[in-house]
XYZ file of C-alpha atoms in Angstrom:
524
model
C 0.235 0.369 0.209
C 0.890 3.373 -0.967
C 0.266 5.040 2.943
C 2.217 1.905 4.035
C 6.106 3.600 1.893
C 4.903 7.067 3.525
C 7.597 8.165 6.045
C 5.836 9.868 9.445
C 6.852 12.480 8.329
C 5.110 13.255 4.897
C 2.238 11.129 6.872
C 1.979 14.064 9.378
C 0.974 16.413 6.233
C -1.886 14.333 5.131
C -4.385 14.723 7.957
C -3.973 18.836 7.840
C -4.298 18.904 4.311
C -6.885 16.947 3.970
C -8.770 18.945 6.302
C -8.543 21.321 3.677
C -11.061 20.408 1.743
C -13.638 20.206 4.196
C -15.499 17.151 2.640
C -14.660 18.935 -0.526
C -12.249 18.559 -3.805
C -8.460 20.158 -3.329
C -8.544 21.903 -7.075
C -11.461 23.792 -5.706
C -9.290 25.900 -3.181
C -6.509 27.471 -5.700
C -4.625 26.941 -9.523
C -1.443 26.679 -9.811
C -0.021 28.165 -13.390
C 3.188 29.789 -15.041
C 4.272 31.538 -16.740
C 7.363 30.859 -19.339
C 9.553 31.987 -16.998
C 7.793 31.557 -12.976
C 5.177 29.411 -10.910
C 2.060 31.036 -9.842
C -0.311 30.808 -7.244
C -4.027 31.868 -6.957
C -5.752 31.569 -4.184
C -9.130 31.143 -4.350
C -10.368 33.088 -1.050
C -7.597 35.090 0.204
C -7.618 36.197 -4.135
C -3.555 36.256 -3.338
C -1.468 35.098 -6.212
C 2.103 34.285 -4.956
C 5.473 33.493 -6.876
C 6.578 29.397 -6.276
C 8.800 28.015 -6.629
C 9.564 24.877 -9.023
C 8.648 22.088 -6.009
C 5.909 24.161 -4.493
C 4.146 24.171 -8.097
C 4.742 20.008 -8.639
C 3.032 19.322 -5.487
C 0.049 22.033 -5.803
C -0.540 20.839 -8.991
C 0.117 16.989 -7.276
C -2.791 17.659 -5.731
C -5.243 19.403 -7.120
C -5.419 16.577 -10.303
C -5.313 13.894 -8.488
C -7.574 15.627 -5.439
C -5.210 12.387 -3.220
C -2.970 13.481 -0.523
C -1.094 9.783 -1.135
C -0.534 10.075 -4.977
C 1.937 12.705 -4.356
C 4.628 9.946 -3.676
C 4.124 9.409 -7.619
C 5.461 12.798 -7.864
C 9.334 11.137 -7.467
C 10.608 13.796 -5.268
C 13.254 13.232 -2.430
C 11.260 13.313 1.108
C 13.720 15.686 2.377
C 12.274 18.024 -0.782
C 8.396 16.242 -0.568
C 7.792 17.631 3.311
C 10.057 21.024 2.451
C 7.100 22.099 0.292
C 4.429 20.641 2.234
C 5.659 22.920 5.297
C 6.122 26.396 2.591
C 2.563 25.515 1.779
C 1.157 24.778 5.904
C 3.268 28.236 6.767
C 1.692 30.004 4.081
C -1.707 29.109 4.724
C -0.186 30.100 8.809
C 0.744 33.054 7.867
C -1.970 34.205 4.174
C -4.611 32.255 5.563
C -4.440 30.723 1.677
C -6.137 26.909 0.371
C -9.220 28.211 2.890
C -11.809 29.162 0.891
C -14.788 28.147 2.858
C -17.252 25.687 1.085
C -19.969 26.932 -1.290
C -23.438 26.844 -0.146
C -25.278 30.417 -1.088
C -24.820 33.253 -3.027
C -25.276 36.836 -1.643
C -25.518 40.193 -2.757
C -28.131 42.797 -4.161
C -29.994 39.911 -6.052
C -30.815 38.468 -2.186
C -30.379 41.089 -0.267
C -32.376 44.105 -2.011
C -33.693 43.114 -5.740
C -36.834 45.105 -5.749
C -34.566 48.481 -4.213
C -32.986 47.644 -7.103
C -34.985 47.275 -9.185
C -36.733 50.288 -8.061
C -33.725 52.764 -7.954
C -31.370 51.410 -9.703
C -31.855 51.082 -13.817
C -29.820 52.492 -15.569
C -30.549 50.947 -19.354
C -33.748 50.533 -21.322
C -32.937 47.891 -24.628
C -36.338 48.654 -27.550
C -36.957 45.267 -29.340
C -37.972 48.202 -31.888
C -38.626 45.383 -34.980
C -38.270 41.346 -35.395
C -38.218 42.584 -39.246
C -33.687 42.772 -40.655
C -32.572 43.426 -44.113
C -29.801 41.103 -44.327
C -30.245 37.190 -44.063
C -26.509 36.718 -42.423
C -25.670 32.885 -42.495
C -24.919 32.768 -38.554
C -27.274 35.080 -37.295
C -29.250 33.857 -34.182
C -32.326 34.422 -35.948
C -32.661 31.968 -38.515
C -34.995 28.998 -37.851
C -32.377 26.919 -37.661
C -31.433 28.449 -34.467
C -33.567 26.760 -31.303
C -33.189 30.423 -28.982
C -34.833 33.150 -30.082
C -37.592 33.678 -32.219
C -37.134 33.530 -36.747
C -37.332 36.098 -39.421
C -41.108 38.030 -38.605
C -42.487 40.964 -39.906
C -43.543 42.592 -36.480
C -42.653 46.522 -35.054
C -43.141 47.530 -31.849
C -46.173 49.885 -31.641
C -45.181 53.555 -30.293
C -47.783 53.227 -27.416
C -45.793 49.871 -26.124
C -41.813 51.590 -26.305
C -44.052 54.601 -24.887
C -44.764 52.337 -21.873
C -41.041 50.752 -21.385
C -40.483 54.437 -21.227
C -42.133 55.530 -18.300
C -41.561 52.221 -16.734
C -38.500 52.705 -16.673
C -37.340 56.415 -16.484
C -38.827 56.620 -12.225
C -36.726 53.495 -11.640
C -33.233 55.436 -13.175
C -30.537 55.665 -10.273
C -28.312 58.105 -12.075
C -27.983 58.260 -16.258
C -30.466 56.888 -18.796
C -29.340 54.816 -21.323
C -32.135 53.632 -24.397
C -30.852 51.113 -27.216
C -32.336 49.886 -29.776
C -32.282 46.810 -31.020
C -33.710 44.437 -33.411
C -34.533 42.596 -35.774
C -32.515 46.142 -38.276
C -33.825 48.615 -36.396
C -33.461 51.753 -38.882
C -36.354 49.353 -41.092
C -38.404 51.200 -37.582
C -36.901 54.735 -38.319
C -40.207 55.981 -37.473
C -40.251 54.810 -33.999
C -37.198 55.310 -33.325
C -37.725 59.097 -33.810
C -40.463 59.328 -32.268
C -38.400 57.950 -29.111
C -35.880 59.665 -28.818
C -38.822 63.728 -28.808
C -41.036 61.211 -26.224
C -37.235 60.625 -23.767
C -35.626 63.866 -24.922
C -39.196 65.937 -23.282
C -39.072 63.407 -20.761
C -36.248 63.686 -19.101
C -34.563 66.628 -17.540
C -32.588 66.079 -14.976
C -30.390 62.521 -15.484
C -27.915 62.847 -18.658
C -30.116 60.671 -21.367
C -28.326 58.496 -23.670
C -29.227 56.609 -27.515
C -27.315 53.862 -28.557
C -28.219 51.524 -30.922
C -26.808 47.550 -32.530
C -27.011 47.935 -36.868
C -25.566 46.166 -40.376
C -25.369 50.060 -40.992
C -26.922 49.734 -44.872
C -29.847 51.722 -44.851
C -28.336 55.045 -43.169
C -28.108 58.129 -45.077
C -26.425 60.652 -44.931
C -29.970 62.439 -43.019
C -29.634 59.536 -40.449
C -26.289 59.605 -39.722
C -26.692 63.758 -39.589
C -29.753 62.374 -37.545
C -27.736 59.956 -34.923
C -24.803 62.646 -34.429
C -27.208 66.060 -33.847
C -28.833 62.787 -30.702
C -25.456 61.237 -29.660
C -25.694 58.073 -30.566
C -23.396 55.991 -29.352
C -23.691 53.546 -32.932
C -22.390 49.724 -33.054
C -22.273 48.300 -36.168
C -22.303 45.301 -37.309
C -19.210 44.851 -39.686
C -16.759 41.129 -39.972
C -13.572 42.696 -42.263
C -12.327 43.279 -45.814
C -15.215 42.414 -48.080
C -13.907 38.922 -49.336
C -14.411 37.892 -45.754
C -17.960 39.807 -44.643
C -19.477 38.679 -47.868
C -18.836 35.276 -47.380
C -21.421 35.734 -44.154
C -23.376 39.274 -44.136
C -25.291 38.832 -46.775
C -28.578 39.983 -48.429
C -31.846 37.492 -49.126
C -30.642 36.770 -52.413
C -26.681 35.870 -51.688
C -25.686 39.443 -52.543
C -22.485 40.811 -50.140
C -23.243 43.635 -48.023
C -19.885 45.151 -48.186
C -19.828 47.888 -49.817
C -23.871 48.789 -48.184
C -22.006 48.463 -44.613
C -19.467 50.622 -45.412
C -21.041 53.553 -47.418
C -23.504 54.157 -43.991
C -20.037 54.000 -41.932
C -18.702 57.021 -43.988
C -21.724 58.711 -44.219
C -21.705 58.534 -39.945
C -17.369 59.209 -39.398
C -18.217 62.285 -42.025
C -21.249 63.461 -40.409
C -19.622 63.039 -37.291
C -16.088 65.601 -38.148
C -19.304 67.835 -38.889
C -20.145 68.606 -35.628
C -16.188 67.250 -33.674
C -12.844 66.708 -33.929
C -12.247 62.825 -36.236
C -10.688 61.454 -32.343
C -13.758 62.032 -31.007
C -15.560 59.383 -33.694
C -14.259 56.833 -31.911
C -16.096 57.690 -28.215
C -19.025 56.289 -30.464
C -18.990 53.679 -33.176
C -18.129 50.577 -32.236
C -18.324 46.802 -34.953
C -19.572 44.124 -33.842
C -16.751 41.180 -35.742
C -18.215 37.527 -35.426
C -15.333 34.545 -36.398
C -16.679 32.095 -38.463
C -14.860 29.866 -41.171
C -12.050 27.900 -42.243
C -7.624 29.720 -41.553
C -8.670 31.853 -39.304
C -5.116 32.846 -38.075
C -4.463 33.949 -41.794
C -8.752 36.000 -41.427
C -7.664 37.601 -38.101
C -4.251 38.579 -40.560
C -7.040 40.362 -43.010
C -9.082 41.976 -40.187
C -6.060 43.331 -38.341
C -4.356 45.259 -41.345
C -7.918 45.572 -42.689
C -8.882 47.836 -40.080
C -5.112 49.919 -39.684
C -5.197 50.402 -43.540
C -8.894 52.631 -43.127
C -6.307 55.257 -42.874
C -10.914 57.586 -42.335
C -11.709 54.699 -39.981
C -11.077 57.005 -36.653
C -7.972 55.162 -34.636
C -8.331 53.171 -32.151
C -11.084 50.930 -33.147
C -12.531 49.020 -31.438
C -14.385 45.831 -32.235
C -16.574 43.534 -30.327
C -15.679 39.935 -31.369
C -16.864 37.052 -31.006
C -17.800 33.573 -32.333
C -20.647 32.335 -34.799
C -22.904 30.428 -31.938
C -24.970 27.754 -32.999
C -28.016 27.254 -30.041
C -27.777 25.709 -26.811
C -26.017 22.557 -26.589
C -26.990 20.187 -23.055
C -23.895 18.703 -22.136
C -23.434 16.532 -19.117
C -20.224 18.109 -15.992
C -17.237 17.717 -15.776
C -14.972 18.446 -12.331
C -12.827 20.659 -13.126
C -9.681 18.048 -12.139
C -11.182 15.697 -14.824
C -8.724 14.531 -17.876
C -11.357 15.006 -19.827
C -11.126 18.958 -18.907
C -7.825 19.139 -18.383
C -6.936 18.625 -22.105
C -9.478 20.784 -23.395
C -7.602 23.488 -21.320
C -4.310 22.280 -22.950
C -6.322 22.830 -26.649
C -4.817 26.133 -28.223
C -7.764 25.582 -31.009
C -10.916 25.830 -28.612
C -10.838 29.590 -28.972
C -8.299 30.298 -31.884
C -8.751 34.438 -31.403
C -7.959 34.640 -27.949
C -4.742 32.734 -28.857
C -4.320 34.873 -31.495
C -4.289 37.848 -29.612
C -2.164 36.778 -26.880
C 0.658 36.126 -29.023
C 0.841 39.285 -30.903
C 0.121 40.656 -27.450
C 3.744 38.135 -25.787
C 4.769 40.066 -29.012
C 7.523 42.892 -27.838
C 8.037 43.517 -31.681
C 4.080 44.451 -32.831
C 2.665 47.283 -30.520
C -0.394 47.807 -32.863
C -3.729 47.859 -30.727
C -4.788 44.273 -32.032
C -9.240 44.593 -33.582
C -9.695 41.917 -30.204
C -7.949 43.406 -27.865
C -11.398 44.027 -26.268
C -11.853 40.523 -25.390
C -8.379 39.926 -23.922
C -8.569 43.118 -21.823
C -12.097 41.684 -20.243
C -9.935 38.609 -18.562
C -7.374 41.269 -17.832
C -9.292 43.287 -16.604
C -10.961 41.025 -14.321
C -7.616 39.895 -12.716
C -6.869 43.313 -12.324
C -9.081 44.503 -10.202
C -10.252 41.073 -8.186
C -10.415 41.243 -4.938
C -8.594 40.372 -2.487
C -8.237 40.072 0.932
C -6.078 38.981 3.984
C -8.511 36.286 5.137
C -10.920 34.578 3.330
C -14.005 36.052 1.834
C -16.781 34.261 3.392
C -19.667 35.145 1.406
C -19.800 33.703 -2.560
C -22.115 36.290 -5.848
C -23.781 35.366 -8.195
C -21.093 34.957 -10.689
C -21.465 37.903 -13.852
C -24.896 37.767 -13.667
C -26.435 41.222 -12.776
C -29.500 41.520 -11.025
C -31.857 41.199 -13.349
C -33.454 44.300 -15.824
C -30.776 46.037 -13.440
C -28.617 46.641 -15.573
C -29.317 46.690 -19.165
C -33.477 45.766 -18.644
C -34.882 44.678 -22.576
C -38.232 44.841 -23.964
C -39.147 42.375 -27.066
C -41.861 43.831 -29.743
C -44.899 42.539 -27.170
C -43.825 44.651 -24.181
C -42.082 41.612 -22.285
C -39.310 41.916 -20.072
C -35.974 40.154 -19.959
C -32.607 40.566 -18.663
C -30.934 41.413 -22.349
C -31.034 40.691 -25.518
C -28.433 37.826 -25.860
C -30.899 35.256 -23.715
C -33.423 33.932 -25.979
C -36.026 31.842 -24.840
C -35.861 32.387 -20.857
C -38.947 33.643 -18.533
C -40.289 36.530 -18.577
C -39.316 39.107 -15.562
C -42.710 41.219 -16.705
C -44.545 43.912 -19.230
C -44.898 46.949 -19.854
C -49.184 46.477 -18.375
C -47.827 44.999 -15.361
C -44.671 46.072 -14.169
C -42.071 43.665 -12.894
C -43.084 40.065 -11.353
C -40.936 39.773 -8.385
C -42.345 36.576 -7.175
C -41.495 35.468 -9.862
C -37.402 36.500 -10.765
C -37.033 35.773 -6.901
C -38.068 32.228 -8.010
C -36.440 31.606 -11.357
C -33.085 34.161 -11.616
C -32.944 34.484 -7.736
C -33.603 30.001 -5.645
C -33.372 28.012 -8.523
C -30.878 29.744 -10.125
C -28.470 30.105 -6.602
C -29.374 26.647 -5.827
C -28.776 25.011 -9.238
C -25.653 26.483 -9.091
C -23.830 26.039 -6.314
C -24.117 22.385 -7.059
C -21.279 23.558 -9.228
C -19.606 26.034 -8.395
C -18.959 24.479 -4.930
C -16.319 22.657 -6.831
C -14.581 25.305 -9.010
C -11.489 27.707 -8.308
C -12.722 31.102 -10.723
C -16.162 31.241 -8.218
C -14.430 33.604 -7.669
C -13.237 35.342 -10.504
C -16.558 34.186 -12.981
C -18.223 36.931 -15.824
C -20.891 33.918 -16.144
C -25.255 34.852 -16.655
C -27.752 33.678 -17.036
C -27.062 33.358 -20.992
C -27.636 29.220 -21.599
C -28.544 28.992 -18.229
C -32.637 28.984 -18.481
C -35.197 27.166 -20.989
C -38.887 29.130 -21.844
C -39.750 28.053 -18.342
C -37.066 27.245 -15.898
C -33.365 26.847 -14.818
C -31.324 23.988 -16.552
C -27.751 24.349 -16.733
C -26.689 22.236 -18.307
C -26.310 24.087 -21.781
C -24.078 26.515 -18.829
C -21.346 23.613 -19.051
C -19.760 23.748 -21.864
C -19.484 27.548 -20.693
C -17.909 27.051 -17.602
C -14.895 25.056 -19.120
C -14.757 28.046 -21.732
C -13.680 30.447 -18.500
C -12.046 28.515 -16.786
C -9.371 28.762 -20.168
C -9.413 31.272 -20.530
C -9.458 32.485 -16.604
C -5.829 30.684 -17.009
C -4.981 31.908 -19.684
C -5.041 35.234 -18.783
C -3.529 34.274 -15.156
C -0.390 33.537 -17.371
C -0.698 36.877 -19.764
C -1.416 38.929 -16.775
C 1.987 37.888 -15.529
C 3.981 38.028 -18.116
C 3.348 41.818 -19.121
C 4.092 42.336 -14.905
C 7.329 40.614 -15.196
C 7.414 42.649 -18.913
C 6.570 45.013 -18.549
C 3.502 46.528 -15.563
C 3.729 49.714 -16.885
C 1.472 48.839 -19.416
C -1.361 47.172 -16.787
C -2.053 51.201 -15.874
C -4.186 51.142 -18.049
C -6.708 49.031 -16.759
C -7.548 50.294 -14.085
C -10.158 52.666 -16.423
C -11.361 50.502 -17.780
C -14.774 50.451 -15.858
C -16.570 47.424 -15.601
C -19.538 46.330 -18.268
């Protein structure tokens, strides 16, 4: 038996380490990671990160991979070396309170303690789905009839009566600034309603800052529409996949014709309208791009996309791009623990997120000082690490991952006047509607209690519980919580956090001053 081979000097540590598990697993307590030069350990409970030596790294990695103290014998370490590493860890536990995260039994935060208060006094953005119509038929669109999470293409528009009710309901509940966003379909197909809403909101909102935004394919943006959007200080998110050959692979009209030249015409109108009113530099504050990466030869495409944004001189710089992948709809999966062989293989697979891997490699290239079009996603996770909670002793409370208070940060109202947490959640239980307002009992049931009880089953095993960005997306059927849709997302987030921990500390080692810019990022 392995136990019989263990020297008594090593055996004395076994009970101490097994006690740390608290009837759970070692791997929930932290994450060993490395850069090309150094080894580190992230502690779940305190948020602290320590540089560690090779032996301590090997011991912690073995404990977290095997979840068994006895597996340390298989490392082949000299007994004195192993004991020294164990003793160093024990001393750090005593002095720094690491490896001591309390069990995850419930979630805390405003979802639990102040739900009604947040929905009464702390709302921020209202998004109106002004139409379900669209003038394009993008090959990967979530509104294709084959997609199982969203409605298909329809001819329905929101009425001004519904929009007015939504504005009237939301505005008194806004805390500070009020942002009114327009979504579709293609929202400019119902530009008449947009103008009605803008006119109404500008008369109504006199004591708060009012802002407007829109997500559009830009095909319908004329000079007149561009001037209107600029006059009313719209933030515009334009769907653009890069140069013509890439964009036209998927973003097409109903007859299959590519939309690139019409999109670029609309963008040009926007930029020119902005330049009439402000400096060129300020255009970048209100014009953003949404890009979907798809198809084969992705790395080659990324370089072409980067070249396109760099060389289109009239585009405001730096270009801000929200890059994503094609959504194929929710897929139910079995849960794989973070220590599983499958999860480990997933983490080591550099093809999981080719855009993130490409971004990291270009970031590591010190000769490349360009602003990558993909910086946004990478900075998001670096920012998560940069602004993480760091405590002297383990945090007692766990929060709802990356979940907003549903309806508070952004309230999405569909053409029928039903409330949803945002435009990205798909088929989920409604939060209420414009006629009866928020359905607090239903929100409490689905988005607080049921969600928490189901999530705890899995979050209790996860080292990333305090860093997690997972939200309500892919967590529901139409009527109830179903986290089997989220399991692949959990693996993906752990993968990105693992990669980001390494990248962040490579930057700390070689260019720490460049991390200062993360202080200015506001979490969204």
